[in-house]
Coordinates of C-alpha atoms in Angstrom, one line a residue:
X1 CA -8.4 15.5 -6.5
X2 CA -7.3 13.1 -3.9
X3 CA -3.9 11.5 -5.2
X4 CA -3.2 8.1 -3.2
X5 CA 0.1 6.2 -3.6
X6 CA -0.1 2.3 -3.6
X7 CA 2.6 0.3 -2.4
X8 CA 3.1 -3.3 -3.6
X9 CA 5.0 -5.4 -0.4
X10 CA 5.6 -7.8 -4.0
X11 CA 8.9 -7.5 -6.4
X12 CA 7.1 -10.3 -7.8
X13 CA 6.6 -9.5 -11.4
X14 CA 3.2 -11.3 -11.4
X15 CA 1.9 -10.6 -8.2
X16 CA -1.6 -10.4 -7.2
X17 CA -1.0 -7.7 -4.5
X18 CA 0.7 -5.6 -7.1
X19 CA -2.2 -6.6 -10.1
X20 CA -5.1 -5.6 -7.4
X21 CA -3.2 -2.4 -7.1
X22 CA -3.5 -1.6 -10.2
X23 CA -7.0 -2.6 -11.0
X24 CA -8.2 -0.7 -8.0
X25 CA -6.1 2.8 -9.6
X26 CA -8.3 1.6 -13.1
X27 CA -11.5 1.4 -11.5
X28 CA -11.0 4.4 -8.8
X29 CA -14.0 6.7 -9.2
X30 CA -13.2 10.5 -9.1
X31 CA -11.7 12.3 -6.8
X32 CA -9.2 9.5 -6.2
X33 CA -6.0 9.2 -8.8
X34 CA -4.1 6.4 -7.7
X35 CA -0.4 5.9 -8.5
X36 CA 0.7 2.5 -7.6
X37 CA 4.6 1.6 -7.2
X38 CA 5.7 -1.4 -7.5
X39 CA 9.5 -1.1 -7.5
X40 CA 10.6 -2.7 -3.8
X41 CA 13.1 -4.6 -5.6
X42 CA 14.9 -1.1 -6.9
X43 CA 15.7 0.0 -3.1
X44 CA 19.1 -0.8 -1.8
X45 CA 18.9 -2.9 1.3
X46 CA 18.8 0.2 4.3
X47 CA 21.8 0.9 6.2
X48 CA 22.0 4.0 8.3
X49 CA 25.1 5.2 6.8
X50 CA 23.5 6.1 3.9
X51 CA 20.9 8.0 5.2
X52 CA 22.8 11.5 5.2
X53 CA 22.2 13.0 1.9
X54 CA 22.1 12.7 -0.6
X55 CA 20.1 9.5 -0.5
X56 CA 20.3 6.5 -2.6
X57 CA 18.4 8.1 -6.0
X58 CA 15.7 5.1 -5.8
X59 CA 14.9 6.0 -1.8
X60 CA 14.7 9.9 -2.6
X61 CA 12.1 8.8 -5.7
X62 CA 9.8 6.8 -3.4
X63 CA 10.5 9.3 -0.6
X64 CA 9.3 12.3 -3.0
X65 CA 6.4 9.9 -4.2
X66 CA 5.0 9.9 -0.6
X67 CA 5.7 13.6 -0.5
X68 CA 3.0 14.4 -3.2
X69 CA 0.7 11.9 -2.2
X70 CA -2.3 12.4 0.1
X71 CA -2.3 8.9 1.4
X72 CA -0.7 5.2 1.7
X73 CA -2.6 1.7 0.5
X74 CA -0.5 -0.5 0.9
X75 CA -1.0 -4.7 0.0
X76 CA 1.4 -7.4 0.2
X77 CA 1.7 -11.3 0.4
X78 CA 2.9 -12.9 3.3
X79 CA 6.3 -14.8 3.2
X80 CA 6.9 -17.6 5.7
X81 CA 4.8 -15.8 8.1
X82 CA 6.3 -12.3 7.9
X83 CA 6.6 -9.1 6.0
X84 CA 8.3 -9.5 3.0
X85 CA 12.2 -8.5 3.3
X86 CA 11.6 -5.8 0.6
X87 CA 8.8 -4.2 2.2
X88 CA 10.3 -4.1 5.4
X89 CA 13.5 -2.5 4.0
X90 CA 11.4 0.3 2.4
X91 CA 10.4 0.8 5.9
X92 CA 13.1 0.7 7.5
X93 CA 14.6 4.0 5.0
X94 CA 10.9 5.8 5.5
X95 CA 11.0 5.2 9.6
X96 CA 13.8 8.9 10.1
X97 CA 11.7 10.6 7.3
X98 CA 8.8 13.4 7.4
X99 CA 7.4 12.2 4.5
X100 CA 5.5 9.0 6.2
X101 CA 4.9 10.5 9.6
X102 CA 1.4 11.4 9.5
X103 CA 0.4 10.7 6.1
X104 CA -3.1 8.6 6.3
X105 CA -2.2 5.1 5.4
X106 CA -4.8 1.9 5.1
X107 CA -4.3 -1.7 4.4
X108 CA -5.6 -3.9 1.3
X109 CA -5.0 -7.6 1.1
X110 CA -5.6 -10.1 -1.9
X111 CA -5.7 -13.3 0.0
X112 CA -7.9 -15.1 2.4
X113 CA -4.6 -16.1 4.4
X114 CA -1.3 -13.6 5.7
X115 CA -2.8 -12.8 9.5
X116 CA -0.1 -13.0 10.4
X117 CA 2.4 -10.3 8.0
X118 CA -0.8 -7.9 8.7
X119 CA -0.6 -7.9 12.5
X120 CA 3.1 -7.2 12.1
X121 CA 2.5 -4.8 9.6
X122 CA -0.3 -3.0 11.6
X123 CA 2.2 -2.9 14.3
X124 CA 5.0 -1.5 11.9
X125 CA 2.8 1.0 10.3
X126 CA 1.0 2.2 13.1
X127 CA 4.7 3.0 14.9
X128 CA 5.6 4.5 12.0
X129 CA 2.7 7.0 11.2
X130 CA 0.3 8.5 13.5
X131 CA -1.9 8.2 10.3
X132 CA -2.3 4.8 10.2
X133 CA -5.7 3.4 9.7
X134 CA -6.7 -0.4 10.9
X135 CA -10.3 0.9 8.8
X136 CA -11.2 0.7 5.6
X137 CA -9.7 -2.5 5.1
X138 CA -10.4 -4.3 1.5
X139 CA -9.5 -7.9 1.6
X140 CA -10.1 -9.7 -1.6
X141 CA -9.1 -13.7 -2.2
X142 CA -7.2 -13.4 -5.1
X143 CA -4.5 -16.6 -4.9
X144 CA -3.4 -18.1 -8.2
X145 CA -5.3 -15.4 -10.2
X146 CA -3.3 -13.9 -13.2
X147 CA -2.8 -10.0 -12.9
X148 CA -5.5 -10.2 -16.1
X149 CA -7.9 -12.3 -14.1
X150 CA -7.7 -9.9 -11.2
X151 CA -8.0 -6.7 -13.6
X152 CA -11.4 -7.8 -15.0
X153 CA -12.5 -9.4 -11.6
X154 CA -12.1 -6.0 -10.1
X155 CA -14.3 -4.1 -13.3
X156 CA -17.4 -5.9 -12.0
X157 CA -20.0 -3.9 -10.4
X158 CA -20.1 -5.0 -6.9
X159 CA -15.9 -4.9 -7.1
X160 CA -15.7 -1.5 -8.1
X161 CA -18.2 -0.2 -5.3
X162 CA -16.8 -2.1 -3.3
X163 CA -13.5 0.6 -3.9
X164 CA -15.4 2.9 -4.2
X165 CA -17.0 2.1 -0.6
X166 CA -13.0 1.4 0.9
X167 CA -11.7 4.8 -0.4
X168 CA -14.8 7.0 0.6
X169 CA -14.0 5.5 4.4
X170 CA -10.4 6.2 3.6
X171 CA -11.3 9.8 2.7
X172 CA -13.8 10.3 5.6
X173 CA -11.5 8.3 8.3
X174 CA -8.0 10.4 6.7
X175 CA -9.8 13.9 6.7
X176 CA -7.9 15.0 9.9
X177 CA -4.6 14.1 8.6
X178 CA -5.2 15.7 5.6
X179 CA -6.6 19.1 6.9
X180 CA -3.5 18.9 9.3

């Protein structure tokens, strides 16, 4: 069993980064079991003072998350150009931690626009963890699509091998992170 965390960059209740998330974990085929966490807006905004322990209790849950994962997907929307403030500040309390150092870590993206919040957060990343991954990359356009839309958009055929295609080159591409 490969477990896989997915982060959402969204606190947006309806987002369709978060709602591809969890239509990918639906359709995953085995040996993927995908958790996805969606809870950015839970994280107190980073300060260095509080990293000492003990940690805040919602950093030390997504740290532990991380911990027991095998990997990272993380997806996210663009805001004015940029990383969204959330996912930056769960960054920013991961950046001093073991957890996220060389954990494997690839990119999905549900919209055809946001160049520009993925270059910065390939360049993030990729500082971050030595397990970051520019490949597979699964970019879906997904804009103004409910999270039910999405769910059953991602249960055809040709969207669920196309998972099953992204995670098998996650798996393949991750191997020498995960045999350490």
């Amino acid at each position: 069993m490969m477990k896989l965390l997915a982060i959402s960059g969204s606190a947006r209740q309806a987002s369709s980064n978060t709602a591809l998330l969890r239509a990918v974990a639906e359709v995953a085929p085995p040996p993927f079991e995908i958790s996805v966490f969606a809870g950015l807006a839970g994280l107190p905004v980073f300060s260095p003072d509080l990293e000492a322990a003990p940690l805040p209790a919602a950093v030390q849950a997504l740290a532990d998350l991380i911990a027991e994962a095998d990997g990272l997907i993380l997806a996210s929307p663009e805001y004015v150009h940029a990383l969204p403030g959330g996912l930056k500040n769960a960054i920013d309390w991961l950046v001093s931690r073991e957890e996220i150092i060389a954990k494997p870590i690839a990119l999905m993206h549900g919209s055809h626009r946001g160049d520009e919040m993925l270059a910065q957060l390939r360049r993030v990343l990729s500082t971050v963890s030595s397990g970051f991954m520019a490949e597979p990359f699964l970019r879906l356009d997904l804009l103004k699509r409910s999270p039910e839309e999405i769910a059953t958009q991602m249960r055809a055929d040709e969207m669920r091998q196309a998972v099953a295609e992204y995670l098998e080159i996650f798996r393949s591409r991750g191997t020498s992170a995960w045999d350490g």
